[in-house]
Amino acid sequence: MTIQTHFPYISSKMFAENVAISDIAKQVGTPFYCYSNTAISQNFKGYQQAFSEQDTLICYAVKANSNQAVLSTLAKLGSGADVVSEGEIRRALAAGIPADKIVYSGVAKVESEIEYALNQGIFQFNVESEPELELISQIATRLNTTAAIAFRINPDVCANTHAKISTGKAENKFGVPISKARLAYKQAASLPNIKVQGVDVHIGSQLTQLAPFEEAYKRIAQLVTDLTEDGHEISVIDIGGGLGITYSDEVIPSKKEYAAVAKAQLGHLACKIIVEPGRSLLGNAGIIVSSVVLIKTGEERQFLMLDAGMNDLIRPSMYDAHHEILAVDTTNTAQKIYDVVGPVCETGDTFSKSRQVNESKSGDLIAIMSCGAYGAVMASTYNTRMLAPEVMVKDNEFAIVRARPTYEEVINADSVPSWV
Ligand code: LLP
């Protein structure tokens, strides 16, 4: 069984929608990322339906997967974008997401980025600090334009997720502490060329429970009430992203339940809701397909050595993340226990220890599941390994949506000064 419904087994062979994974591998070579267009669309429509009773703009968190084919798919469905850099603004615009559906949430935005965003006329700046707000005000004044802003509020709520992806505790670097929020908004209202329009919150990623969202939104609702009393016109509440996905056996609340929490806590405020999902749109819409290089028998363990490495998927080594590892062809049902590792020269290049996988041999294809989000975007060329290509499948068609670079392209990107 696969937890990713768009990567089914048909006669013991894994498919991406209606294309055999082995057919793609033959043409593209391994490793590669493989995305299901239908899964992405269905996930997005799930959000649309869940939030259909609320005035909502879904702003896909571009950081999860910024491939132009992914962004174009979502743009056509009406998605906006949550971006964190000028690069992501450019990607969103290039894919056809209009500027008035872009919210900019960068943690330390620099002057040139702010200027670019203002010139494009984005919908909202999610401002991380008072000094950043002053900078935005100065630049907007110089450009003779107005910046619509929300402060990102740190509600001091524990998200019960991995420490490296928790953002809403007082100790985290993100946002303005809720205790200082009223003062910050007072300052904002006094600054030139700033239009105070919203409140923003994002408490972390891969949340598997609704309670932390509920607590954060409760605090935000009180804040919005206080701000209205203070004379601010708050018309937008950005509730962030963070709804988790099933990597192994996590039971995730449905999008409907998540939307119901937002409605229950924030509905009475009659604000436009922005939601910024990333992982829950893309995570289970993508996999990495890799080949077994060889099986190595160590003194204590059998190592299943793949041609994909930590440079293609950093999540296991960075967050101790679990990803299912499945044979693409399960005709041989015998199982073995392996340490599944990559080819990078680091012990951390381990996808899984003591994992039961179908007995494999050199050349077999292996799928690493749930890699559509925070896979390709976090890849590197460490060990001068080429970035793996990305493939998108829709029904019985597939296309390479980012090609594997050539060694020449990579080496020629460097230059040697004459004085060396
Ligand atoms: N909005 C903001 C302001 C964010 O910082 C993030 C993610 C999102 C939305 C989207 O969150 P999502 O719906 O994807 O949970 N690389 C890590 C995840 C980092 C998430 C960073 N912020 C991982 O691989 O688990």
Short mmCIF file of N, CA and C in Angstrom, two decimals, residues 87-169:
data_model
loop_
_atom_site.label_atom_id
_atom_site.label_comp_id
_atom_site.label_asym_id
_atom_site.label_seq_id
_atom_site.Cartn_x
_atom_site.Cartn_y
_atom_site.Cartn_z
N GLY A 87 13.20 36.45 -5.27
CA GLY A 87 13.23 35.32 -6.20
C GLY A 87 11.87 34.64 -6.28
N GLU A 88 11.26 34.44 -5.13
CA GLU A 88 9.95 33.78 -5.13
C GLU A 88 8.87 34.70 -5.71
N ILE A 89 8.99 36.01 -5.50
CA ILE A 89 8.01 36.91 -6.15
C ILE A 89 8.14 36.76 -7.66
N ARG A 90 9.38 36.77 -8.13
CA ARG A 90 9.61 36.65 -9.58
C ARG A 90 9.07 35.32 -10.11
N ARG A 91 9.29 34.27 -9.37
CA ARG A 91 8.78 32.97 -9.80
C ARG A 91 7.26 32.97 -9.87
N ALA A 92 6.63 33.53 -8.83
CA ALA A 92 5.16 33.55 -8.79
C ALA A 92 4.61 34.36 -9.96
N LEU A 93 5.18 35.52 -10.21
CA LEU A 93 4.70 36.37 -11.31
C LEU A 93 4.91 35.67 -12.65
N ALA A 94 6.09 35.06 -12.80
CA ALA A 94 6.39 34.38 -14.06
C ALA A 94 5.40 33.25 -14.35
N ALA A 95 4.86 32.67 -13.29
CA ALA A 95 3.91 31.56 -13.47
C ALA A 95 2.49 32.06 -13.64
N GLY A 96 2.30 33.36 -13.59
CA GLY A 96 0.96 33.91 -13.84
C GLY A 96 0.16 34.18 -12.58
N ILE A 97 0.80 34.16 -11.43
CA ILE A 97 0.08 34.55 -10.20
C ILE A 97 0.13 36.07 -10.12
N PRO A 98 -1.04 36.73 -10.13
CA PRO A 98 -1.01 38.20 -10.17
C PRO A 98 -0.48 38.81 -8.86
N ALA A 99 0.15 39.98 -8.99
CA ALA A 99 0.76 40.63 -7.83
C ALA A 99 -0.26 40.87 -6.72
N ASP A 100 -1.51 41.14 -7.10
CA ASP A 100 -2.49 41.44 -6.05
C ASP A 100 -2.97 40.19 -5.31
N LYS A 101 -2.33 39.04 -5.62
CA LYS A 101 -2.60 37.84 -4.82
C LYS A 101 -1.33 37.36 -4.12
N ILE A 102 -0.33 38.26 -4.01
CA ILE A 102 0.93 37.85 -3.41
C ILE A 102 1.10 38.50 -2.03
N VAL A 103 1.38 37.67 -1.02
CA VAL A 103 1.76 38.20 0.29
C VAL A 103 3.23 37.86 0.50
N TYR A 104 3.94 38.82 1.07
CA TYR A 104 5.39 38.72 1.17
C TYR A 104 5.78 38.59 2.64
N SER A 105 6.25 37.37 2.98
CA SER A 105 6.52 37.05 4.39
C SER A 105 8.01 36.88 4.74
N GLY A 106 8.92 37.45 3.99
CA GLY A 106 10.35 37.22 4.27
C GLY A 106 10.74 37.64 5.68
N VAL A 107 11.66 36.92 6.27
CA VAL A 107 12.03 37.17 7.67
C VAL A 107 12.97 38.36 7.82
N ALA A 108 13.81 38.61 6.83
CA ALA A 108 14.70 39.77 6.89
C ALA A 108 14.79 40.34 5.48
N LYS A 109 13.73 41.02 5.08
CA LYS A 109 13.65 41.54 3.71
C LYS A 109 14.69 42.65 3.53
N VAL A 110 15.38 42.66 2.42
CA VAL A 110 16.36 43.72 2.20
C VAL A 110 15.75 44.77 1.27
N GLU A 111 16.43 45.93 1.24
CA GLU A 111 15.89 47.10 0.56
C GLU A 111 15.48 46.82 -0.89
N SER A 112 16.36 46.16 -1.62
CA SER A 112 16.06 45.95 -3.05
C SER A 112 14.83 45.05 -3.21
N GLU A 113 14.66 44.12 -2.31
CA GLU A 113 13.50 43.23 -2.38
C GLU A 113 12.21 43.99 -2.09
N ILE A 114 12.27 44.85 -1.08
CA ILE A 114 11.09 45.64 -0.71
C ILE A 114 10.71 46.55 -1.88
N GLU A 115 11.73 47.16 -2.48
CA GLU A 115 11.49 48.06 -3.61
C GLU A 115 10.84 47.29 -4.76
N TYR A 116 11.37 46.11 -5.04
CA TYR A 116 10.81 45.29 -6.13
C TYR A 116 9.34 44.96 -5.84
N ALA A 117 9.08 44.53 -4.60
CA ALA A 117 7.70 44.14 -4.23
C ALA A 117 6.75 45.33 -4.34
N LEU A 118 7.22 46.50 -3.91
CA LEU A 118 6.36 47.70 -4.00
C LEU A 118 6.08 48.05 -5.46
N ASN A 119 7.10 47.95 -6.27
CA ASN A 119 6.92 48.29 -7.70
C ASN A 119 5.96 47.32 -8.39
N GLN A 120 5.90 46.09 -7.90
CA GLN A 120 4.97 45.13 -8.51
C GLN A 120 3.54 45.33 -8.01
N GLY A 121 3.39 45.98 -6.85
CA GLY A 121 2.05 46.19 -6.30
C GLY A 121 1.48 44.95 -5.64
N ILE A 122 2.28 44.32 -4.77
CA ILE A 122 1.79 43.10 -4.10
C ILE A 122 0.66 43.43 -3.13
N PHE A 123 -0.07 42.38 -2.75
CA PHE A 123 -1.27 42.57 -1.91
C PHE A 123 -0.91 43.00 -0.49
N GLN A 124 0.13 42.39 0.08
CA GLN A 124 0.42 42.66 1.50
C GLN A 124 1.85 42.28 1.87
N PHE A 125 2.45 43.13 2.69
CA PHE A 125 3.71 42.78 3.34
C PHE A 125 3.38 42.20 4.71
N ASN A 126 3.87 41.02 5.01
CA ASN A 126 3.77 40.49 6.36
C ASN A 126 5.05 40.91 7.07
N VAL A 127 4.93 41.89 7.94
CA VAL A 127 6.10 42.56 8.49
C VAL A 127 6.55 41.85 9.76
N GLU A 128 7.86 41.62 9.82
CA GLU A 128 8.40 40.79 10.91
C GLU A 128 8.86 41.59 12.12
N SER A 129 9.10 42.90 11.95
CA SER A 129 9.64 43.67 13.07
C SER A 129 9.39 45.15 12.83
N GLU A 130 9.55 45.93 13.89
CA GLU A 130 9.36 47.38 13.78
C GLU A 130 10.41 48.03 12.88
N PRO A 131 11.70 47.65 13.00
CA PRO A 131 12.69 48.25 12.08
C PRO A 131 12.39 47.94 10.62
N GLU A 132 11.87 46.74 10.36
CA GLU A 132 11.52 46.41 8.97
C GLU A 132 10.40 47.32 8.48
N LEU A 133 9.44 47.58 9.37
CA LEU A 133 8.32 48.45 8.99
C LEU A 133 8.83 49.85 8.63
N GLU A 134 9.78 50.35 9.42
CA GLU A 134 10.33 51.68 9.14
C GLU A 134 11.00 51.70 7.77
N LEU A 135 11.72 50.65 7.47
CA LEU A 135 12.39 50.56 6.17
C LEU A 135 11.34 50.55 5.04
N ILE A 136 10.29 49.77 5.22
CA ILE A 136 9.24 49.71 4.19
C ILE A 136 8.61 51.09 4.01
N SER A 137 8.36 51.77 5.11
CA SER A 137 7.77 53.11 5.05
C SER A 137 8.68 54.08 4.27
N GLN A 138 9.96 54.03 4.59
CA GLN A 138 10.93 54.92 3.89
C GLN A 138 10.94 54.67 2.39
N ILE A 139 10.97 53.38 2.04
CA ILE A 139 11.07 53.04 0.61
C ILE A 139 9.77 53.39 -0.10
N ALA A 140 8.64 53.11 0.54
CA ALA A 140 7.34 53.44 -0.06
C ALA A 140 7.22 54.96 -0.26
N THR A 141 7.72 55.71 0.68
CA THR A 141 7.66 57.18 0.58
C THR A 141 8.52 57.64 -0.60
N ARG A 142 9.71 57.08 -0.68
CA ARG A 142 10.60 57.45 -1.81
C ARG A 142 9.96 57.12 -3.15
N LEU A 143 9.25 56.00 -3.21
CA LEU A 143 8.63 55.58 -4.48
C LEU A 143 7.25 56.21 -4.68
N ASN A 144 6.84 57.00 -3.69
CA ASN A 144 5.53 57.66 -3.76
C ASN A 144 4.40 56.64 -3.94
N THR A 145 4.46 55.60 -3.13
CA THR A 145 3.42 54.58 -3.17
C THR A 145 3.06 54.19 -1.72
N THR A 146 2.09 53.29 -1.59
CA THR A 146 1.67 52.88 -0.25
C THR A 146 1.87 51.38 -0.08
N ALA A 147 2.39 51.00 1.07
CA ALA A 147 2.57 49.58 1.37
C ALA A 147 1.45 49.12 2.29
N ALA A 148 0.70 48.12 1.84
CA ALA A 148 -0.33 47.53 2.70
C ALA A 148 0.37 46.50 3.59
N ILE A 149 0.16 46.60 4.89
CA ILE A 149 0.92 45.73 5.79
C ILE A 149 0.05 44.98 6.81
N ALA A 150 0.61 43.85 7.22
CA ALA A 150 0.13 43.15 8.41
C ALA A 150 1.38 42.89 9.22
N PHE A 151 1.28 42.91 10.53
CA PHE A 151 2.41 42.43 11.33
C PHE A 151 2.27 40.94 11.50
N ARG A 152 3.39 40.23 11.37
CA ARG A 152 3.36 38.82 11.76
C ARG A 152 3.46 38.79 13.29
N ILE A 153 2.46 38.22 13.89
CA ILE A 153 2.39 38.19 15.34
C ILE A 153 2.89 36.85 15.85
N ASN A 154 3.78 36.93 16.82
CA ASN A 154 4.23 35.70 17.47
C ASN A 154 3.34 35.48 18.70
N PRO A 155 2.43 34.49 18.62
CA PRO A 155 1.42 34.36 19.68
C PRO A 155 1.90 33.59 20.91
N ASP A 156 3.14 33.11 20.87
CA ASP A 156 3.69 32.29 21.96
C ASP A 156 2.83 31.06 22.22
N VAL A 157 2.70 30.27 21.16
CA VAL A 157 1.93 29.02 21.24
C VAL A 157 2.86 27.89 20.83
N CYS A 158 2.79 26.78 21.54
CA CYS A 158 3.62 25.62 21.19
C CYS A 158 2.93 24.82 20.10
N ALA A 159 3.62 24.60 18.98
CA ALA A 159 2.99 23.93 17.83
C ALA A 159 3.12 22.40 17.91
N ASN A 160 3.84 21.89 18.91
CA ASN A 160 4.06 20.44 19.02
C ASN A 160 4.61 19.84 17.74
N THR A 161 5.60 20.48 17.19
CA THR A 161 6.23 19.93 15.98
C THR A 161 7.74 19.93 16.20
N HIS A 162 8.50 19.50 15.20
CA HIS A 162 9.96 19.45 15.34
C HIS A 162 10.50 20.85 15.66
N ALA A 163 11.46 20.91 16.59
CA ALA A 163 11.97 22.22 17.05
C ALA A 163 12.44 23.09 15.89
N LYS A 164 12.99 22.47 14.83
CA LYS A 164 13.54 23.27 13.73
C LYS A 164 12.46 23.86 12.83
N ILE A 165 11.22 23.42 12.97
CA ILE A 165 10.15 23.99 12.15
C ILE A 165 9.00 24.53 13.00
N SER A 166 9.33 24.86 14.26
CA SER A 166 8.36 25.53 15.13
C SER A 166 8.70 27.02 15.11
N THR A 167 7.70 27.87 14.93
CA THR A 167 8.00 29.29 14.73
C THR A 167 7.22 30.23 15.66
N GLY A 168 6.25 29.69 16.39
CA GLY A 168 5.34 30.58 17.12
C GLY A 168 5.57 30.66 18.61
N LYS A 169 6.76 30.20 19.08
CA LYS A 169 7.07 30.33 20.50
C LYS A 169 7.84 31.63 20.71
#
